[in-house]
Amino acid sequence: MFKNITLKSIKFYQAFISPSLGGNCRFYPTCSEYTYKTIGKDGVLIGTWKGLKRILKCHPWNEGGVDLP
């Protein structure tokens, strides 16, 4: 149940919040899609932790690129 709520929250973010921020993600897949996939694969706790680590890599000194879950 908590997993469903978390995944729906990410989809809400992708549909309504992310478009207003612009397409500036330096990674593929985007951080929200990466987190969505890792939560689906590894569960809420581990998936959220992996997603947070990915988001923390998003800064001007990291080139980004392909980073698959």
mmCIF file of N, CA and C in Angstrom:
data_model
loop_
_atom_site.group_PDB
_atom_site.id
_atom_site.type_symbol
_atom_site.label_atom_id
_atom_site.label_comp_id
_atom_site.label_asym_id
_atom_site.label_seq_id
_atom_site.Cartn_x
_atom_site.Cartn_y
_atom_site.Cartn_z
ATOM 1 N N MET A 1 0.819 -1.190 0.000
ATOM 2 C CA MET A 1 0.000 0.000 0.000
ATOM 3 C C MET A 1 0.869 1.262 0.000
ATOM 4 N N PHE A 2 1.867 1.313 0.882
ATOM 5 C CA PHE A 2 2.758 2.472 0.935
ATOM 6 C C PHE A 2 3.546 2.616 -0.365
ATOM 7 N N LYS A 3 3.905 1.469 -0.945
ATOM 8 C CA LYS A 3 4.623 1.480 -2.222
ATOM 9 C C LYS A 3 3.754 2.119 -3.301
ATOM 10 N N ASN A 4 2.475 1.759 -3.343
ATOM 11 C CA ASN A 4 1.547 2.330 -4.320
ATOM 12 C C ASN A 4 1.420 3.836 -4.166
ATOM 13 N N ILE A 5 1.291 4.296 -2.939
ATOM 14 C CA ILE A 5 1.163 5.730 -2.670
ATOM 15 C C ILE A 5 2.425 6.463 -3.115
ATOM 16 N N THR A 6 3.582 5.889 -2.816
ATOM 17 C CA THR A 6 4.851 6.513 -3.202
ATOM 18 C C THR A 6 4.981 6.586 -4.719
ATOM 19 N N LEU A 7 4.653 5.493 -5.405
ATOM 20 C CA LEU A 7 4.753 5.480 -6.868
ATOM 21 C C LEU A 7 3.763 6.462 -7.499
ATOM 22 N N LYS A 8 2.558 6.562 -6.956
ATOM 23 C CA LYS A 8 1.581 7.523 -7.477
ATOM 24 C C LYS A 8 2.027 8.954 -7.215
ATOM 25 N N SER A 9 2.706 9.187 -6.106
ATOM 26 C CA SER A 9 3.238 10.520 -5.810
ATOM 27 C C SER A 9 4.293 10.919 -6.837
ATOM 28 N N ILE A 10 5.131 9.973 -7.223
ATOM 29 C CA ILE A 10 6.145 10.255 -8.248
ATOM 30 C C ILE A 10 5.474 10.560 -9.583
ATOM 31 N N LYS A 11 4.455 9.787 -9.953
ATOM 32 C CA LYS A 11 3.736 10.043 -11.209
ATOM 33 C C LYS A 11 3.054 11.411 -11.183
ATOM 34 N N PHE A 12 2.516 11.804 -10.016
ATOM 35 C CA PHE A 12 1.915 13.131 -9.872
ATOM 36 C C PHE A 12 2.979 14.199 -10.104
ATOM 37 N N TYR A 13 4.135 14.034 -9.489
ATOM 38 C CA TYR A 13 5.247 14.970 -9.681
ATOM 39 C C TYR A 13 5.627 15.061 -11.158
ATOM 40 N N GLN A 14 5.732 13.914 -11.823
ATOM 41 C CA GLN A 14 6.117 13.905 -13.234
ATOM 42 C C GLN A 14 5.091 14.606 -14.119
ATOM 43 N N ALA A 15 3.822 14.459 -13.796
ATOM 44 C CA ALA A 15 2.764 15.020 -14.636
ATOM 45 C C ALA A 15 2.520 16.506 -14.374
ATOM 46 N N PHE A 16 2.630 16.938 -13.129
ATOM 47 C CA PHE A 16 2.181 18.293 -12.796
ATOM 48 C C PHE A 16 3.279 19.239 -12.314
ATOM 49 N N ILE A 17 4.341 18.754 -11.745
ATOM 50 C CA ILE A 17 5.379 19.635 -11.197
ATOM 51 C C ILE A 17 6.592 19.704 -12.120
ATOM 52 N N SER A 18 7.081 18.563 -12.536
ATOM 53 C CA SER A 18 8.277 18.507 -13.368
ATOM 54 C C SER A 18 8.183 19.330 -14.656
ATOM 55 N N PRO A 19 7.052 19.316 -15.383
ATOM 56 C CA PRO A 19 6.987 20.107 -16.621
ATOM 57 C C PRO A 19 7.226 21.607 -16.405
ATOM 58 N N SER A 20 6.834 22.120 -15.257
ATOM 59 C CA SER A 20 7.033 23.552 -14.998
ATOM 60 C C SER A 20 8.481 23.869 -14.629
ATOM 61 N N LEU A 21 9.281 22.854 -14.327
ATOM 62 C CA LEU A 21 10.683 23.068 -13.976
ATOM 63 C C LEU A 21 11.592 23.056 -15.198
ATOM 64 N N GLY A 22 11.077 22.611 -16.317
ATOM 65 C CA GLY A 22 11.871 22.569 -17.545
ATOM 66 C C GLY A 22 12.611 21.249 -17.684
ATOM 67 N N GLY A 23 13.081 20.966 -18.858
ATOM 68 C CA GLY A 23 13.782 19.710 -19.134
ATOM 69 C C GLY A 23 15.273 19.837 -18.900
ATOM 70 N N ASN A 24 15.672 19.951 -17.662
ATOM 71 C CA ASN A 24 17.072 20.199 -17.351
ATOM 72 C C ASN A 24 17.798 19.007 -16.745
ATOM 73 N N CYS A 25 17.209 17.847 -16.763
ATOM 74 C CA CYS A 25 17.834 16.700 -16.116
ATOM 75 C C CYS A 25 19.092 16.303 -16.873
ATOM 76 N N ARG A 26 20.174 16.118 -16.151
ATOM 77 C CA ARG A 26 21.448 15.758 -16.773
ATOM 78 C C ARG A 26 21.642 14.249 -16.870
ATOM 79 N N PHE A 27 20.677 13.494 -16.386
ATOM 80 C CA PHE A 27 20.771 12.037 -16.396
ATOM 81 C C PHE A 27 19.698 11.413 -17.285
ATOM 82 N N TYR A 28 19.972 10.205 -17.718
ATOM 83 C CA TYR A 28 18.969 9.377 -18.368
ATOM 84 C C TYR A 28 18.968 8.037 -17.660
ATOM 85 N N PRO A 29 17.846 7.553 -17.221
ATOM 86 C CA PRO A 29 16.547 8.223 -17.184
ATOM 87 C C PRO A 29 16.546 9.356 -16.166
ATOM 88 N N THR A 30 15.507 10.165 -16.203
ATOM 89 C CA THR A 30 15.423 11.277 -15.255
ATOM 90 C C THR A 30 15.452 10.738 -13.830
ATOM 91 N N CYS A 31 15.760 11.605 -12.885
ATOM 92 C CA CYS A 31 15.845 11.176 -11.482
ATOM 93 C C CYS A 31 14.511 10.628 -10.979
ATOM 94 N N SER A 32 13.412 11.239 -11.394
ATOM 95 C CA SER A 32 12.114 10.736 -10.932
ATOM 96 C C SER A 32 11.807 9.369 -11.538
ATOM 97 N N GLU A 33 12.154 9.163 -12.803
ATOM 98 C CA GLU A 33 11.922 7.857 -13.429
ATOM 99 C C GLU A 33 12.846 6.803 -12.817
ATOM 100 N N TYR A 34 14.073 7.172 -12.550
ATOM 101 C CA TYR A 34 15.030 6.281 -11.898
ATOM 102 C C TYR A 34 14.495 5.843 -10.531
ATOM 103 N N THR A 35 14.023 6.803 -9.744
ATOM 104 C CA THR A 35 13.487 6.497 -8.415
ATOM 105 C C THR A 35 12.253 5.623 -8.527
ATOM 106 N N TYR A 36 11.384 5.929 -9.480
ATOM 107 C CA TYR A 36 10.184 5.123 -9.704
ATOM 108 C C TYR A 36 10.560 3.670 -9.981
ATOM 109 N N LYS A 37 11.539 3.480 -10.852
ATOM 110 C CA LYS A 37 11.952 2.120 -11.216
ATOM 111 C C LYS A 37 12.626 1.403 -10.052
ATOM 112 N N THR A 38 13.460 2.099 -9.298
ATOM 113 C CA THR A 38 14.139 1.430 -8.184
ATOM 114 C C THR A 38 13.166 1.086 -7.059
ATOM 115 N N ILE A 39 12.173 1.924 -6.831
ATOM 116 C CA ILE A 39 11.162 1.596 -5.826
ATOM 117 C C ILE A 39 10.366 0.373 -6.282
ATOM 118 N N GLY A 40 10.008 0.328 -7.554
ATOM 119 C CA GLY A 40 9.298 -0.833 -8.084
ATOM 120 C C GLY A 40 10.113 -2.104 -7.991
ATOM 121 N N LYS A 41 11.411 -1.986 -8.172
ATOM 122 C CA LYS A 41 12.295 -3.142 -8.180
ATOM 123 C C LYS A 41 12.754 -3.550 -6.767
ATOM 124 N N ASP A 42 13.149 -2.563 -5.959
ATOM 125 C CA ASP A 42 13.806 -2.841 -4.677
ATOM 126 C C ASP A 42 12.963 -2.541 -3.444
ATOM 127 N N GLY A 43 11.781 -1.956 -3.621
ATOM 128 C CA GLY A 43 10.960 -1.585 -2.481
ATOM 129 C C GLY A 43 11.136 -0.128 -2.113
ATOM 130 N N VAL A 44 10.284 0.357 -1.223
ATOM 131 C CA VAL A 44 10.240 1.787 -0.906
ATOM 132 C C VAL A 44 11.521 2.268 -0.223
ATOM 133 N N LEU A 45 11.998 1.558 0.787
ATOM 134 C CA LEU A 45 13.156 2.046 1.533
ATOM 135 C C LEU A 45 14.420 2.082 0.687
ATOM 136 N N ILE A 46 14.765 0.976 0.079
ATOM 137 C CA ILE A 46 15.983 0.924 -0.727
ATOM 138 C C ILE A 46 15.839 1.781 -1.980
ATOM 139 N N GLY A 47 14.689 1.726 -2.620
ATOM 140 C CA GLY A 47 14.462 2.531 -3.821
ATOM 141 C C GLY A 47 14.540 4.025 -3.553
ATOM 142 N N THR A 48 13.963 4.455 -2.434
ATOM 143 C CA THR A 48 14.039 5.872 -2.070
ATOM 144 C C THR A 48 15.480 6.268 -1.769
ATOM 145 N N TRP A 49 16.201 5.403 -1.067
ATOM 146 C CA TRP A 49 17.608 5.685 -0.761
ATOM 147 C C TRP A 49 18.425 5.819 -2.049
ATOM 148 N N LYS A 50 18.225 4.895 -2.996
ATOM 149 C CA LYS A 50 18.944 4.975 -4.277
ATOM 150 C C LYS A 50 18.557 6.240 -5.046
ATOM 151 N N GLY A 51 17.274 6.587 -5.016
ATOM 152 C CA GLY A 51 16.819 7.797 -5.686
ATOM 153 C C GLY A 51 17.420 9.045 -5.071
ATOM 154 N N LEU A 52 17.507 9.081 -3.751
ATOM 155 C CA LEU A 52 18.105 10.229 -3.067
ATOM 156 C C LEU A 52 19.587 10.349 -3.418
ATOM 157 N N LYS A 53 20.292 9.224 -3.449
ATOM 158 C CA LYS A 53 21.705 9.267 -3.847
ATOM 159 C C LYS A 53 21.857 9.793 -5.267
ATOM 160 N N ARG A 54 20.944 9.412 -6.137
ATOM 161 C CA ARG A 54 20.981 9.877 -7.524
ATOM 162 C C ARG A 54 20.733 11.383 -7.593
ATOM 163 N N ILE A 55 19.743 11.871 -6.840
ATOM 164 C CA ILE A 55 19.428 13.302 -6.835
ATOM 165 C C ILE A 55 20.618 14.106 -6.301
ATOM 166 N N LEU A 56 21.311 13.576 -5.304
ATOM 167 C CA LEU A 56 22.472 14.277 -4.747
ATOM 168 C C LEU A 56 23.638 14.351 -5.730
ATOM 169 N N LYS A 57 23.642 13.494 -6.755
ATOM 170 C CA LYS A 57 24.676 13.562 -7.794
ATOM 171 C C LYS A 57 24.370 14.651 -8.825
ATOM 172 N N CYS A 58 23.199 15.244 -8.739
ATOM 173 C CA CYS A 58 22.795 16.249 -9.714
ATOM 174 C C CYS A 58 23.323 17.615 -9.287
ATOM 175 N N HIS A 59 24.482 17.962 -9.801
ATOM 176 C CA HIS A 59 25.103 19.251 -9.521
ATOM 177 C C HIS A 59 26.017 19.612 -10.698
ATOM 178 N N PRO A 60 26.452 20.847 -10.770
ATOM 179 C CA PRO A 60 27.222 21.291 -11.946
ATOM 180 C C PRO A 60 28.547 20.555 -12.162
ATOM 181 N N TRP A 61 29.088 19.908 -11.157
ATOM 182 C CA TRP A 61 30.377 19.238 -11.287
ATOM 183 C C TRP A 61 30.252 17.781 -11.696
ATOM 184 N N ASN A 62 29.043 17.321 -11.923
ATOM 185 C CA ASN A 62 28.808 15.960 -12.397
ATOM 186 C C ASN A 62 28.264 16.050 -13.816
ATOM 187 N N GLU A 63 28.898 15.340 -14.731
ATOM 188 C CA GLU A 63 28.493 15.414 -16.134
ATOM 189 C C GLU A 63 27.134 14.789 -16.400
ATOM 190 N N GLY A 64 26.707 13.862 -15.562
ATOM 191 C CA GLY A 64 25.442 13.176 -15.808
ATOM 192 C C GLY A 64 25.645 12.037 -16.782
ATOM 193 N N GLY A 65 24.664 11.807 -17.632
ATOM 194 C CA GLY A 65 24.747 10.735 -18.613
ATOM 195 C C GLY A 65 23.785 9.605 -18.296
ATOM 196 N N VAL A 66 24.059 8.447 -18.845
ATOM 197 C CA VAL A 66 23.197 7.280 -18.641
ATOM 198 C C VAL A 66 23.558 6.646 -17.299
ATOM 199 N N ASP A 67 22.548 6.466 -16.465
ATOM 200 C CA ASP A 67 22.722 5.854 -15.140
ATOM 201 C C ASP A 67 21.484 5.010 -14.881
ATOM 202 N N LEU A 68 21.530 3.782 -15.343
ATOM 203 C CA LEU A 68 20.361 2.901 -15.249
ATOM 204 C C LEU A 68 20.222 2.317 -13.851
ATOM 205 N N PRO A 69 18.975 2.094 -13.424
ATOM 206 C CA PRO A 69 18.768 1.501 -12.090
ATOM 207 C C PRO A 69 19.163 0.034 -12.036
#
